[in-house]
Amino acid sequence: MWLLDKMLSKLIRKGELTIIDHNGREYRYGAPDPAVAPVTVRFTDRGAANFIARDPRLGAGEAYMDGRMVLEGGSDIRDLALLFRYNAPFEQPEGIEPAGPIRKAISHVAGRIDQINWKTRSRRNAEHTYNLTRRLYELFLDTDRQYTCGYHRDLNDSLEKAQLDKKAHLAAKLNIKPGMRVLDIGCGWGGLAMYLHRQYDVDVVGIALAPDQIAFCKERAKAEGVSDRVKFELMDYRDLTGEFDRIISVGLVEHLGTPHYPGFFEHMKRLLKPDGVMVSHCCGRAGGGGTTDAWTRKYIFPGGYIPALSELVIEAEKQKLIVTDVEALRYHYAHTLEEWYNRTNAAQAEIVEMYDERFFRMWQFYLAGAEAAFRYGGLVNWQLQYVKRRDAIPMTRDYMYEEEARLRETEEPPAWHLAAE
C-alpha cells in the first residue's frame, strides 16, 4: 500500500476518498467538496494496491473487473473516475498518472505499434468492438443506435432527442441537395445514412467492417423499403472507388491510427467530387498528440487512437483539402456517456446473464472513465468540414443555422424497432 498511498496523498486534494486495505485499515485522502461525491474503495487481497500502483489505469480497470477492488458505502466506479479526473483536470499542468521517462517511452512505442491497422487487422479490431450481442447495444444506446456523442442543446432532453439533434447538426454542415450521392464511412447501424436519405432524397452508400452492423443495416433498409437507395457494404474504405458529392464519417477517424492518416486523406480527396463537401465527427484531444492507454487498447478499442486537431489538419493540408469549418464539442459526450452509464446499470441483470459479472464491470469502467475524460480531462469532439474548392459552400455559416433549424422542426425520432438477436 506504500506506493499507492504516496500517489494518492499527492493527487487527491478535492473530494473525499477512503481506501480500506485487505486487513481493514483505512486510509483517507482529500477534503469535502460539493462538486464530487465521497468515495470508499476496499481492496480484497494483499496485492491489489501494488497491482494498481504499477500502472494505475490498467491496474485499476483490471482490479475492478476481477473484484479485487470494490466500491462501498453507496459509491460506484463512476464516482471514483470523476473524483480522480476532478483532481487532475486538463487545465492543470500535472498529469493524472506520474510516470518516469522509461515507462512513458514504452507506452508511446506500444501505442504507436497498436495503431498500425492494415486491412485484416482493421477488420479484426472492428469485430472486437462492434460485433457484440445486438441486445447489448439496444440496452444502452438510443433507439437509433447512435454510438457517438449526442448534441445536447438542452440537458433536459432525452438521449433520443440529443442524437436526433446531432444528426441535424451534421447534416446542416454537409449542405446536401436532392439527388446527390452520399458516402457514409463507418456507418454504424445505419441511422445517419437513413436520416440523410429520408431528409434529402439522396442515394447513400454506407460502409463498415463489422459484419453484424452491416447485416443490421441491410435489414433496416429492407424494412423501410429503401434498399435500392440506401446501400450498405462490408468494406474497407481503402477498397472503395467512384465519386461522391458528399462524404460523412462519424466515429471513424478514431479507428484509423496516425500512420494511416496520409493515405486516408489522399483517398478521401480521390473519392470527393471537385465541388464536394466532406464532414468528419470524431473524438479529439484538446492538447497535442498522445497515446491510447493500455486498458482501452486491450479491452475496448484495439488499434484505436483519439487525435489532436493538429494531427488531422496537417494531413488534410498536404492533400489541399481546405478546412472550412471547425467546431469543438466540449461537454456533449460527457452527458451522453452519463446516460449510457445509467442505462447500462439499469440493465445489469440482463447484461450479466448475456455475458458475466466481469464483462459488466468492464463496461461500467469504460463508460465511467470515458465520461470523466470528457468532463474534466483533455478530450472533446471535433467536427471538421473539408472542401476541394473554396466556392463549394456559401460564404457565411448562415446556411448551417437555417438548415439545422428546419431539420429540428420537421423530424421526429424514428419509431421503428428491429428485433434483437
Tab-separated table of C-alpha atoms in Angstrom, residues 37 103-104 112 218 254 260 340 372 411 414:
chain	number	residue	atom	x	y	z
A	37	ALA	CA	-19.335	12.542	-4.123
A	103	ARG	CA	7.596	3.978	-18.819
A	104	LYS	CA	6.439	6.909	-20.927
A	112	ARG	CA	2.135	3.648	-31.903
A	218	LYS	CA	-29.386	-4.131	-44.570
A	254	GLU	CA	-10.561	7.162	-34.116
A	260	HIS	CA	-2.814	5.820	-41.877
A	340	TRP	CA	-25.183	5.339	-21.380
A	372	ALA	CA	-14.556	11.605	-16.679
A	411	GLU	CA	-38.037	15.423	-37.960
A	414	PRO	CA	-37.628	7.026	-35.564
